[in-house]
mmCIF file with all atom_site columns, C-alpha atoms in Angstrom:
data_model
loop_
_atom_site.group_PDB
_atom_site.id
_atom_site.type_symbol
_atom_site.label_atom_id
_atom_site.label_alt_id
_atom_site.label_comp_id
_atom_site.label_asym_id
_atom_site.label_entity_id
_atom_site.label_seq_id
_atom_site.pdbx_PDB_ins_code
_atom_site.Cartn_x
_atom_site.Cartn_y
_atom_site.Cartn_z
_atom_site.occupancy
_atom_site.B_iso_or_equiv
_atom_site.pdbx_formal_charge
_atom_site.auth_seq_id
_atom_site.auth_comp_id
_atom_site.auth_asym_id
_atom_site.auth_atom_id
_atom_site.pdbx_PDB_model_num
ATOM 1  C CA . UNK A 1 1  ? 72.889 89.309 116.495 1.00 47.00 ? 149 UNK A CA 1
ATOM 2  C CA . UNK A 1 2  ? 75.659 87.328 117.207 1.00 47.00 ? 150 UNK A CA 1
ATOM 3  C CA . UNK A 1 3  ? 77.467 87.761 121.124 1.00 48.00 ? 151 UNK A CA 1
ATOM 4  C CA . UNK A 1 4  ? 80.498 87.109 122.366 1.00 55.00 ? 152 UNK A CA 1
ATOM 5  C CA . UNK A 1 5  ? 79.278 85.717 125.857 1.00 70.00 ? 153 UNK A CA 1
ATOM 6  C CA . UNK A 1 6  ? 76.654 83.247 123.198 1.00 80.00 ? 154 UNK A CA 1
ATOM 7  C CA . UNK A 1 7  ? 77.839 79.618 123.666 1.00 87.00 ? 155 UNK A CA 1
ATOM 8  C CA . UNK A 1 8  ? 79.622 77.745 120.744 1.00 92.00 ? 156 UNK A CA 1
ATOM 9  C CA . UNK A 1 9  ? 80.402 73.836 120.295 1.00 92.00 ? 157 UNK A CA 1
ATOM 10 C CA . UNK A 1 10 ? 82.469 72.876 117.466 1.00 94.00 ? 158 UNK A CA 1
ATOM 11 C CA . UNK A 1 11 ? 80.411 68.662 116.651 1.00 93.00 ? 159 UNK A CA 1
ATOM 12 C CA . UNK A 1 12 ? 83.209 66.141 114.668 1.00 93.00 ? 160 UNK A CA 1
ATOM 13 C CA . UNK A 1 13 ? 81.174 63.202 113.064 1.00 93.00 ? 161 UNK A CA 1
ATOM 14 C CA . UNK A 1 14 ? 82.624 59.548 112.504 1.00 92.00 ? 162 UNK A CA 1
ATOM 15 C CA . UNK A 1 15 ? 81.203 60.243 109.534 1.00 93.00 ? 163 UNK A CA 1
ATOM 16 C CA . UNK A 1 16 ? 79.742 62.461 107.189 1.00 94.00 ? 164 UNK A CA 1
ATOM 17 C CA . UNK A 1 17 ? 76.278 63.976 107.238 1.00 95.00 ? 165 UNK A CA 1
ATOM 18 C CA . UNK A 1 18 ? 73.938 65.324 105.868 1.00 96.00 ? 166 UNK A CA 1
ATOM 19 C CA . UNK A 1 19 ? 72.612 68.088 108.227 1.00 96.00 ? 167 UNK A CA 1
ATOM 20 C CA . UNK A 1 20 ? 68.877 70.152 106.131 1.00 96.00 ? 168 UNK A CA 1
ATOM 21 C CA . UNK A 1 21 ? 68.544 65.328 106.005 1.00 95.00 ? 169 UNK A CA 1
ATOM 22 C CA . UNK A 1 22 ? 68.952 65.536 109.739 1.00 95.00 ? 170 UNK A CA 1
ATOM 23 C CA . UNK A 1 23 ? 66.840 68.760 110.789 1.00 97.00 ? 171 UNK A CA 1
ATOM 24 C CA . UNK A 1 24 ? 64.089 67.587 108.588 1.00 96.00 ? 172 UNK A CA 1
ATOM 25 C CA . UNK A 1 25 ? 64.020 64.515 110.116 1.00 95.00 ? 173 UNK A CA 1
ATOM 26 C CA . UNK A 1 26 ? 64.456 66.470 113.621 1.00 94.00 ? 174 UNK A CA 1
ATOM 27 C CA . UNK A 1 27 ? 61.452 69.046 112.538 1.00 96.00 ? 175 UNK A CA 1
ATOM 28 C CA . UNK A 1 28 ? 64.311 71.779 112.715 1.00 96.00 ? 176 UNK A CA 1
ATOM 29 C CA . UNK A 1 29 ? 63.132 74.762 110.676 1.00 96.00 ? 177 UNK A CA 1
ATOM 30 C CA . UNK A 1 30 ? 66.449 75.991 108.745 1.00 97.00 ? 178 UNK A CA 1
ATOM 31 C CA . UNK A 1 31 ? 66.940 78.753 105.788 1.00 97.00 ? 179 UNK A CA 1
ATOM 32 C CA . UNK A 1 32 ? 70.227 77.435 103.608 1.00 95.00 ? 180 UNK A CA 1
ATOM 33 C CA . UNK A 1 33 ? 72.080 81.009 104.141 1.00 95.00 ? 181 UNK A CA 1
ATOM 34 C CA . UNK A 1 34 ? 75.092 79.338 100.715 1.00 94.00 ? 182 UNK A CA 1
ATOM 35 C CA . UNK A 1 35 ? 76.603 75.993 100.966 1.00 95.00 ? 183 UNK A CA 1
ATOM 36 C CA . UNK A 1 36 ? 78.548 75.788 104.125 1.00 96.00 ? 184 UNK A CA 1
ATOM 37 C CA . UNK A 1 37 ? 75.841 77.725 106.152 1.00 97.00 ? 185 UNK A CA 1
ATOM 38 C CA . UNK A 1 38 ? 73.179 77.673 107.902 1.00 97.00 ? 186 UNK A CA 1
ATOM 39 C CA . UNK A 1 39 ? 70.460 79.058 109.611 1.00 97.00 ? 187 UNK A CA 1
ATOM 40 C CA . UNK A 1 40 ? 68.450 76.730 112.127 1.00 97.00 ? 188 UNK A CA 1
ATOM 41 C CA . UNK A 1 41 ? 64.947 77.996 114.793 1.00 94.00 ? 189 UNK A CA 1
ATOM 42 C CA . UNK A 1 42 ? 65.531 75.626 117.990 1.00 91.00 ? 190 UNK A CA 1
ATOM 43 C CA . UNK A 1 43 ? 62.946 76.705 120.886 1.00 86.00 ? 191 UNK A CA 1
ATOM 44 C CA . UNK A 1 44 ? 63.052 80.100 119.552 1.00 81.00 ? 192 UNK A CA 1
ATOM 45 C CA . UNK A 1 45 ? 66.626 80.665 119.405 1.00 87.00 ? 193 UNK A CA 1
ATOM 46 C CA . UNK A 1 46 ? 68.942 81.318 116.197 1.00 92.00 ? 194 UNK A CA 1
ATOM 47 C CA . UNK A 1 47 ? 71.770 78.726 115.831 1.00 95.00 ? 195 UNK A CA 1
ATOM 48 C CA . UNK A 1 48 ? 74.404 79.856 113.388 1.00 96.00 ? 196 UNK A CA 1
ATOM 49 C CA . UNK A 1 49 ? 76.057 76.732 111.845 1.00 97.00 ? 197 UNK A CA 1
ATOM 50 C CA . UNK A 1 50 ? 78.386 76.510 110.229 1.00 97.00 ? 198 UNK A CA 1
ATOM 51 C CA . UNK A 1 51 ? 80.561 73.934 108.412 1.00 95.00 ? 199 UNK A CA 1
ATOM 52 C CA . UNK A 1 52 ? 83.564 75.105 105.807 1.00 89.00 ? 200 UNK A CA 1
ATOM 53 C CA . UNK A 1 53 ? 85.680 73.932 103.823 1.00 90.00 ? 201 UNK A CA 1
ATOM 54 C CA . UNK A 1 54 ? 82.724 71.299 103.600 1.00 94.00 ? 202 UNK A CA 1
ATOM 55 C CA . UNK A 1 55 ? 79.085 71.108 102.180 1.00 96.00 ? 203 UNK A CA 1
ATOM 56 C CA . UNK A 1 56 ? 76.270 71.596 104.588 1.00 96.00 ? 204 UNK A CA 1
ATOM 57 C CA . UNK A 1 57 ? 74.269 68.166 102.545 1.00 96.00 ? 205 UNK A CA 1
ATOM 58 C CA . UNK A 1 58 ? 78.169 66.057 103.450 1.00 95.00 ? 206 UNK A CA 1
ATOM 59 C CA . UNK A 1 59 ? 79.917 66.893 106.538 1.00 95.00 ? 207 UNK A CA 1
ATOM 60 C CA . UNK A 1 60 ? 82.037 65.577 109.439 1.00 94.00 ? 208 UNK A CA 1
ATOM 61 C CA . UNK A 1 61 ? 82.718 68.609 111.032 1.00 95.00 ? 209 UNK A CA 1
ATOM 62 C CA . UNK A 1 62 ? 80.673 71.910 111.915 1.00 95.00 ? 210 UNK A CA 1
ATOM 63 C CA . UNK A 1 63 ? 80.602 75.168 114.723 1.00 96.00 ? 211 UNK A CA 1
ATOM 64 C CA . UNK A 1 64 ? 77.362 75.831 116.221 1.00 96.00 ? 212 UNK A CA 1
ATOM 65 C CA . UNK A 1 65 ? 77.022 79.388 117.888 1.00 94.00 ? 213 UNK A CA 1
ATOM 66 C CA . UNK A 1 66 ? 73.283 80.518 119.711 1.00 90.00 ? 214 UNK A CA 1
ATOM 67 C CA . UNK A 1 67 ? 73.541 84.150 117.321 1.00 88.00 ? 215 UNK A CA 1
ATOM 68 C CA . UNK A 1 68 ? 69.476 84.196 119.616 1.00 83.00 ? 216 UNK A CA 1
ATOM 69 C CA . UNK A 1 69 ? 68.809 82.809 122.859 1.00 77.00 ? 217 UNK A CA 1
ATOM 70 C CA . UNK A 1 70 ? 65.756 81.671 122.818 1.00 75.00 ? 218 UNK A CA 1
ATOM 71 C CA . UNK A 1 71 ? 62.612 83.021 124.359 1.00 73.00 ? 219 UNK A CA 1
ATOM 72 C CA . UNK A 1 72 ? 62.124 82.484 128.334 1.00 71.00 ? 220 UNK A CA 1
ATOM 73 C CA . UNK A 1 73 ? 59.450 79.552 129.514 1.00 66.00 ? 221 UNK A CA 1
ATOM 74 C CA . UNK A 1 74 ? 57.924 79.204 132.637 1.00 52.00 ? 222 UNK A CA 1
ATOM 75 C CA . UNK A 1 75 ? 58.274 75.418 131.400 1.00 55.00 ? 223 UNK A CA 1
ATOM 76 C CA . UNK A 1 76 ? 61.580 75.535 130.176 1.00 64.00 ? 224 UNK A CA 1
ATOM 77 C CA . UNK A 1 77 ? 64.426 76.234 133.043 1.00 69.00 ? 225 UNK A CA 1
ATOM 78 C CA . UNK A 1 78 ? 67.636 75.025 130.673 1.00 72.00 ? 226 UNK A CA 1
ATOM 79 C CA . UNK A 1 79 ? 69.689 77.400 129.825 1.00 77.00 ? 227 UNK A CA 1
ATOM 80 C CA . UNK A 1 80 ? 71.683 78.739 126.404 1.00 81.00 ? 228 UNK A CA 1
ATOM 81 C CA . UNK A 1 81 ? 75.006 75.351 127.340 1.00 85.00 ? 229 UNK A CA 1
ATOM 82 C CA . UNK A 1 82 ? 71.353 72.698 127.182 1.00 86.00 ? 230 UNK A CA 1
ATOM 83 C CA . UNK A 1 83 ? 69.717 73.713 125.243 1.00 87.00 ? 231 UNK A CA 1
ATOM 84 C CA . UNK A 1 84 ? 73.012 74.173 122.354 1.00 90.00 ? 232 UNK A CA 1
ATOM 85 C CA . UNK A 1 85 ? 74.245 70.466 123.772 1.00 91.00 ? 233 UNK A CA 1
ATOM 86 C CA . UNK A 1 86 ? 70.650 69.575 122.905 1.00 91.00 ? 234 UNK A CA 1
ATOM 87 C CA . UNK A 1 87 ? 70.600 71.321 119.304 1.00 93.00 ? 235 UNK A CA 1
ATOM 88 C CA . UNK A 1 88 ? 74.237 70.051 118.821 1.00 93.00 ? 236 UNK A CA 1
ATOM 89 C CA . UNK A 1 89 ? 72.763 66.402 120.043 1.00 93.00 ? 237 UNK A CA 1
ATOM 90 C CA . UNK A 1 90 ? 70.206 66.060 116.605 1.00 92.00 ? 238 UNK A CA 1
ATOM 91 C CA . UNK A 1 91 ? 73.948 65.691 114.881 1.00 88.00 ? 239 UNK A CA 1
ATOM 92 C CA . UNK A 1 92 ? 75.085 62.059 116.490 1.00 80.00 ? 240 UNK A CA 1
ATOM 93 C CA . UNK A 1 93 ? 71.631 61.414 116.327 1.00 67.00 ? 241 UNK A CA 1
ATOM 94 C CA . UNK A 1 94 ? 71.803 61.282 112.281 1.00 53.00 ? 242 UNK A CA 1
ATOM 95 C CA . UNK A 1 95 ? 75.193 59.277 112.033 1.00 58.00 ? 243 UNK A CA 1
ATOM 96 C CA . UNK A 1 96 ? 72.647 56.401 113.618 1.00 52.00 ? 244 UNK A CA 1
ATOM 97 C CA . UNK A 1 97 ? 69.543 56.852 110.655 1.00 45.00 ? 245 UNK A CA 1
#
């Protein structure tokens, strides 16, 4: 599934965040894999989110990788990297709630 050319990002937050809560608030579907990992579906793309050694319910740092690119759309000209950045911004917004 993963491609070495797939974009990835590291996010560091000043306070711990409950990732499932932040995703739910943003209306993003996800599946919990285990305490430090979940898969999220954002604009038809699949994003792998890892928080080791922290739990996804209280994470300061997370690694995000675009496992599968969103399906192409005539209405959306954004690149994989732009979508990854947009997805990662959800966690910064979750800090403001």
